[in-house]
Amino acid sequence: MPIRLVLVASLCLSASLFASGWKLYPAANPDPKLPHVLIVGDSICNAYRHTVVAKLKGKANVDAWVTPYHIAAPQLMKRYKEILAATTYDVIHFNHGLHGFGDRIPKGKYVEILESYVVEIKKAAPQAKIIWCATTPVNKKGDNAVLDPVMTPVVIKRNALAAELMKRYDIPVTDLYTLVVGKPELRAKPADPYHYNGEGRKLQGEFIADVLSKILAAKK
């Protein structure tokens, strides 16, 4: 049976810049004999998905769902279920992080909502191997060498809480935070505290593709 894999990554680009980019990107010319990959996430995912596709060429068909929804958004699971109902996926690699800031996720409810989200994914795709991806760091606007003093503690805390939750559900974690934190040379322009340059996007894509390659090999 072909393996289908979903990669869901962190959320952070403003809707004004990527409004037309929030959509499902099916694999080009999918080979039914190969595993299938769906990368679902935000602008961080949208930036590295091309590298993931390239690195998994000949190993898996790669789809991508680039979404602005955070874990408390009612639209998230509704659309997720539509996608999972249309295709049987065997691996899901996911994160919904930076779009969930401010008052979007009620205080003290992060773990509860994230756990409900995980349970819903497992119900919708019981055959899938699920992998969580840690949320990437946020720099101080205007200075690539300094982490944002307000958002950073939240990112670190939520990554830790998510890791604890995933451990209870035996869900592996892809640690993009550790991969790129403290590497200002990988950042985009100082005016953009969220995103990465070509080298940074490539590094993340190769890192994730390596993780997914190992998962796919283990499922053969």
CSV table of C-alpha atoms in Angstrom, one decimal:
chain,number,residue,atom,x,y,z
A,1,MET,CA,0.0,0.0,0.0
A,2,PRO,CA,1.5,3.4,-0.9
A,3,ILE,CA,2.6,5.6,2.0
A,4,ARG,CA,1.2,9.1,2.2
A,5,LEU,CA,2.9,11.6,4.4
A,6,VAL,CA,1.6,14.9,5.7
A,7,LEU,CA,4.1,17.6,6.8
A,8,VAL,CA,2.5,20.4,8.7
A,9,ALA,CA,4.6,23.2,9.7
A,10,SER,CA,4.7,26.5,11.6
A,11,LEU,CA,2.5,29.6,10.8
A,12,CYS,CA,3.8,33.1,10.6
A,13,LEU,CA,3.6,35.2,7.4
A,14,SER,CA,0.9,37.9,7.3
A,15,ALA,CA,-2.2,37.2,5.3
A,16,SER,CA,-1.6,40.5,3.4
A,17,LEU,CA,1.5,39.0,1.8
A,18,PHE,CA,0.5,35.4,1.3
A,19,ALA,CA,-3.3,35.6,1.0
A,20,SER,CA,-3.2,33.9,-2.4
A,21,GLY,CA,-0.7,31.3,-1.2
A,22,TRP,CA,-2.9,29.7,1.5
A,23,LYS,CA,-3.9,26.6,-0.4
A,24,LEU,CA,-3.2,22.9,-1.1
A,25,TYR,CA,-0.3,22.3,-3.5
A,26,PRO,CA,-0.7,18.7,-4.9
A,27,ALA,CA,2.4,16.8,-6.0
A,28,ALA,CA,3.3,17.2,-9.6
A,29,ASN,CA,2.8,14.0,-11.7
A,30,PRO,CA,2.5,11.7,-8.6
A,31,ASP,CA,3.7,8.1,-9.0
A,32,PRO,CA,1.2,5.8,-7.3
A,33,LYS,CA,4.0,3.3,-6.6
A,34,LEU,CA,5.7,5.9,-4.4
A,35,PRO,CA,4.9,7.1,-0.9
A,36,HIS,CA,2.8,10.3,-0.8
A,37,VAL,CA,3.8,13.3,1.3
A,38,LEU,CA,1.6,16.3,2.2
A,39,ILE,CA,3.3,19.2,3.8
A,40,VAL,CA,0.8,21.4,5.6
A,41,GLY,CA,1.8,24.6,7.3
A,42,ASP,CA,2.5,28.3,7.1
A,43,SER,CA,4.9,30.5,5.3
A,44,ILE,CA,7.9,28.8,6.9
A,45,CYS,CA,6.7,25.5,5.4
A,46,ASN,CA,5.9,27.3,2.1
A,47,ALA,CA,9.5,28.4,2.0
A,48,TYR,CA,11.2,25.1,2.6
A,49,ARG,CA,8.6,22.8,0.9
A,50,HIS,CA,10.5,23.1,-2.5
A,51,THR,CA,13.6,21.6,-0.9
A,52,VAL,CA,11.6,18.8,0.7
A,53,VAL,CA,10.0,18.0,-2.7
A,54,ALA,CA,13.4,18.0,-4.4
A,55,LYS,CA,15.1,15.9,-1.7
A,56,LEU,CA,12.3,13.3,-1.7
A,57,LYS,CA,12.1,13.1,-5.5
A,58,GLY,CA,12.0,9.4,-6.4
A,59,LYS,CA,11.2,8.5,-2.8
A,60,ALA,CA,7.7,10.1,-2.3
A,61,ASN,CA,5.1,12.2,-3.9
A,62,VAL,CA,5.0,15.5,-2.0
A,63,ASP,CA,1.8,17.5,-1.5
A,64,ALA,CA,1.7,20.7,0.6
A,65,TRP,CA,-1.1,22.5,2.4
A,66,VAL,CA,0.0,26.0,3.2
A,67,THR,CA,-2.5,27.3,5.8
A,68,PRO,CA,-2.9,30.4,8.0
A,69,TYR,CA,-4.9,28.6,10.7
A,70,HIS,CA,-3.7,28.2,14.3
A,71,ILE,CA,-4.8,25.3,16.5
A,72,ALA,CA,-7.8,27.1,18.0
A,73,ALA,CA,-9.2,28.1,14.6
A,74,PRO,CA,-12.4,26.2,13.8
A,75,GLN,CA,-11.5,26.2,10.1
A,76,LEU,CA,-8.3,24.2,10.7
A,77,MET,CA,-9.8,20.8,11.5
A,78,LYS,CA,-12.7,21.3,9.2
A,79,ARG,CA,-10.3,21.7,6.2
A,80,TYR,CA,-7.9,19.1,7.6
A,81,LYS,CA,-10.7,16.5,7.7
A,82,GLU,CA,-11.6,17.3,4.1
A,83,ILE,CA,-8.0,16.8,3.0
A,84,LEU,CA,-7.6,13.6,5.0
A,85,ALA,CA,-11.0,12.2,3.7
A,86,ALA,CA,-9.8,12.7,0.1
A,87,THR,CA,-6.5,10.9,0.5
A,88,THR,CA,-5.2,8.2,2.8
A,89,TYR,CA,-1.9,9.5,4.4
A,90,ASP,CA,0.5,7.3,6.3
A,91,VAL,CA,2.6,10.0,7.9
A,92,ILE,CA,1.7,13.4,9.2
A,93,HIS,CA,4.4,16.0,10.1
A,94,PHE,CA,2.8,19.1,11.6
A,95,ASN,CA,3.1,22.3,13.6
A,96,HIS,CA,0.9,25.3,14.1
A,97,GLY,CA,2.8,27.9,16.0
A,98,LEU,CA,3.5,31.5,15.3
A,99,HIS,CA,0.0,32.3,14.1
A,100,GLY,CA,-1.4,31.4,17.5
A,101,PHE,CA,-0.1,34.4,19.3
A,102,GLY,CA,-1.9,37.2,21.0
A,103,ASP,CA,-5.4,36.3,22.2
A,104,ARG,CA,-6.0,33.6,19.6
A,105,ILE,CA,-5.3,30.8,22.0
A,106,PRO,CA,-6.9,31.4,25.4
A,107,LYS,CA,-4.4,31.7,28.3
A,108,GLY,CA,-3.6,28.3,29.9
A,109,LYS,CA,-5.4,26.4,27.2
A,110,TYR,CA,-2.5,25.7,24.8
A,111,VAL,CA,-1.9,22.1,25.8
A,112,GLU,CA,-5.6,21.2,26.1
A,113,ILE,CA,-6.3,22.6,22.6
A,114,LEU,CA,-3.2,21.0,21.1
A,115,GLU,CA,-4.1,17.7,22.6
A,116,SER,CA,-7.6,17.9,21.2
A,117,TYR,CA,-6.1,18.7,17.8
A,118,VAL,CA,-3.7,15.7,18.0
A,119,VAL,CA,-6.6,13.4,18.9
A,120,GLU,CA,-8.7,14.7,16.0
A,121,ILE,CA,-5.8,14.0,13.6
A,122,LYS,CA,-5.4,10.5,14.9
A,123,LYS,CA,-9.1,9.9,14.5
A,124,ALA,CA,-9.2,11.3,11.0
A,125,ALA,CA,-6.0,9.4,9.9
A,126,PRO,CA,-5.6,6.4,12.3
A,127,GLN,CA,-3.1,4.7,10.0
A,128,ALA,CA,-0.8,7.7,9.9
A,129,LYS,CA,2.6,8.1,11.6
A,130,ILE,CA,2.4,11.5,13.2
A,131,ILE,CA,5.4,13.8,13.7
A,132,TRP,CA,5.4,17.2,15.5
A,133,CYS,CA,7.6,20.1,14.3
A,134,ALA,CA,8.8,22.6,16.8
A,135,THR,CA,8.0,26.3,16.2
A,136,THR,CA,10.9,28.4,14.8
A,137,PRO,CA,12.3,31.3,16.7
A,138,VAL,CA,11.4,35.0,16.2
A,139,ASN,CA,14.0,37.7,16.0
A,140,LYS,CA,13.8,41.2,17.2
A,141,LYS,CA,12.7,43.4,14.3
A,142,GLY,CA,15.6,45.2,12.9
A,143,ASP,CA,18.3,43.0,14.5
A,144,ASN,CA,18.9,39.5,13.2
A,145,ALA,CA,21.3,38.8,16.1
A,146,VAL,CA,18.7,39.3,18.9
A,147,LEU,CA,15.7,37.2,19.7
A,148,ASP,CA,12.3,38.9,20.2
A,149,PRO,CA,12.0,39.6,24.0
A,150,VAL,CA,8.2,39.2,24.0
A,151,MET,CA,7.6,36.3,21.7
A,152,THR,CA,10.7,34.2,22.4
A,153,PRO,CA,9.6,33.1,25.9
A,154,VAL,CA,6.2,32.0,24.5
A,155,VAL,CA,7.8,30.0,21.7
A,156,ILE,CA,10.2,28.3,24.1
A,157,LYS,CA,7.4,27.5,26.6
A,158,ARG,CA,5.0,26.2,23.9
A,159,ASN,CA,7.7,24.1,22.3
A,160,ALA,CA,8.5,22.5,25.7
A,161,LEU,CA,4.8,21.9,26.4
A,162,ALA,CA,4.2,20.4,23.0
A,163,ALA,CA,7.3,18.1,23.3
A,164,GLU,CA,5.9,16.8,26.6
A,165,LEU,CA,2.5,16.2,25.1
A,166,MET,CA,4.0,14.5,22.0
A,167,LYS,CA,6.0,12.2,24.3
A,168,ARG,CA,2.8,11.0,25.9
A,169,TYR,CA,1.4,10.1,22.5
A,170,ASP,CA,4.7,8.6,21.3
A,171,ILE,CA,4.9,11.3,18.6
A,172,PRO,CA,8.5,12.2,17.4
A,173,VAL,CA,9.5,15.9,17.3
A,174,THR,CA,11.4,17.6,14.5
A,175,ASP,CA,13.3,20.4,16.3
A,176,LEU,CA,13.5,23.2,13.8
A,177,TYR,CA,13.9,25.7,16.7
A,178,THR,CA,17.3,24.3,17.8
A,179,LEU,CA,18.4,23.9,14.1
A,180,VAL,CA,18.2,27.6,13.4
A,181,VAL,CA,18.3,29.5,16.7
A,182,GLY,CA,21.4,31.6,17.2
A,183,LYS,CA,22.3,31.6,13.5
A,184,PRO,CA,21.6,35.1,12.3
A,185,GLU,CA,23.3,34.4,9.0
A,186,LEU,CA,20.3,32.3,8.1
A,187,ARG,CA,17.7,35.0,8.6
A,188,ALA,CA,15.9,37.1,6.1
A,189,LYS,CA,16.3,40.9,6.1
A,190,PRO,CA,16.3,42.5,9.6
A,191,ALA,CA,12.9,44.1,8.9
A,192,ASP,CA,11.5,40.5,8.7
A,193,PRO,CA,11.8,38.8,12.1
A,194,TYR,CA,10.1,35.6,11.1
A,195,HIS,CA,11.6,34.3,7.9
A,196,TYR,CA,14.9,32.9,6.4
A,197,ASN,CA,17.1,33.5,3.4
A,198,GLY,CA,17.8,30.9,0.8
A,199,GLU,CA,20.5,29.1,2.9
A,200,GLY,CA,18.1,28.9,5.9
A,201,ARG,CA,15.2,27.6,3.8
A,202,LYS,CA,17.4,25.0,2.3
A,203,LEU,CA,18.8,23.9,5.6
A,204,GLN,CA,15.3,23.4,7.1
A,205,GLY,CA,14.1,21.6,4.0
A,206,GLU,CA,17.0,19.2,4.0
A,207,PHE,CA,16.7,18.6,7.7
A,208,ILE,CA,13.0,17.7,7.4
A,209,ALA,CA,13.5,15.7,4.2
A,210,ASP,CA,16.1,13.6,6.1
A,211,VAL,CA,13.7,13.0,9.0
A,212,LEU,CA,10.9,12.0,6.5
A,213,SER,CA,13.3,9.8,4.5
A,214,LYS,CA,14.1,7.8,7.7
A,215,ILE,CA,10.4,7.5,8.5
A,216,LEU,CA,9.5,6.3,5.0
A,217,ALA,CA,12.3,3.8,5.1
A,218,ALA,CA,11.2,2.4,8.4
A,219,LYS,CA,7.6,1.9,7.1
A,220,LYS,CA,8.7,-0.2,4.1
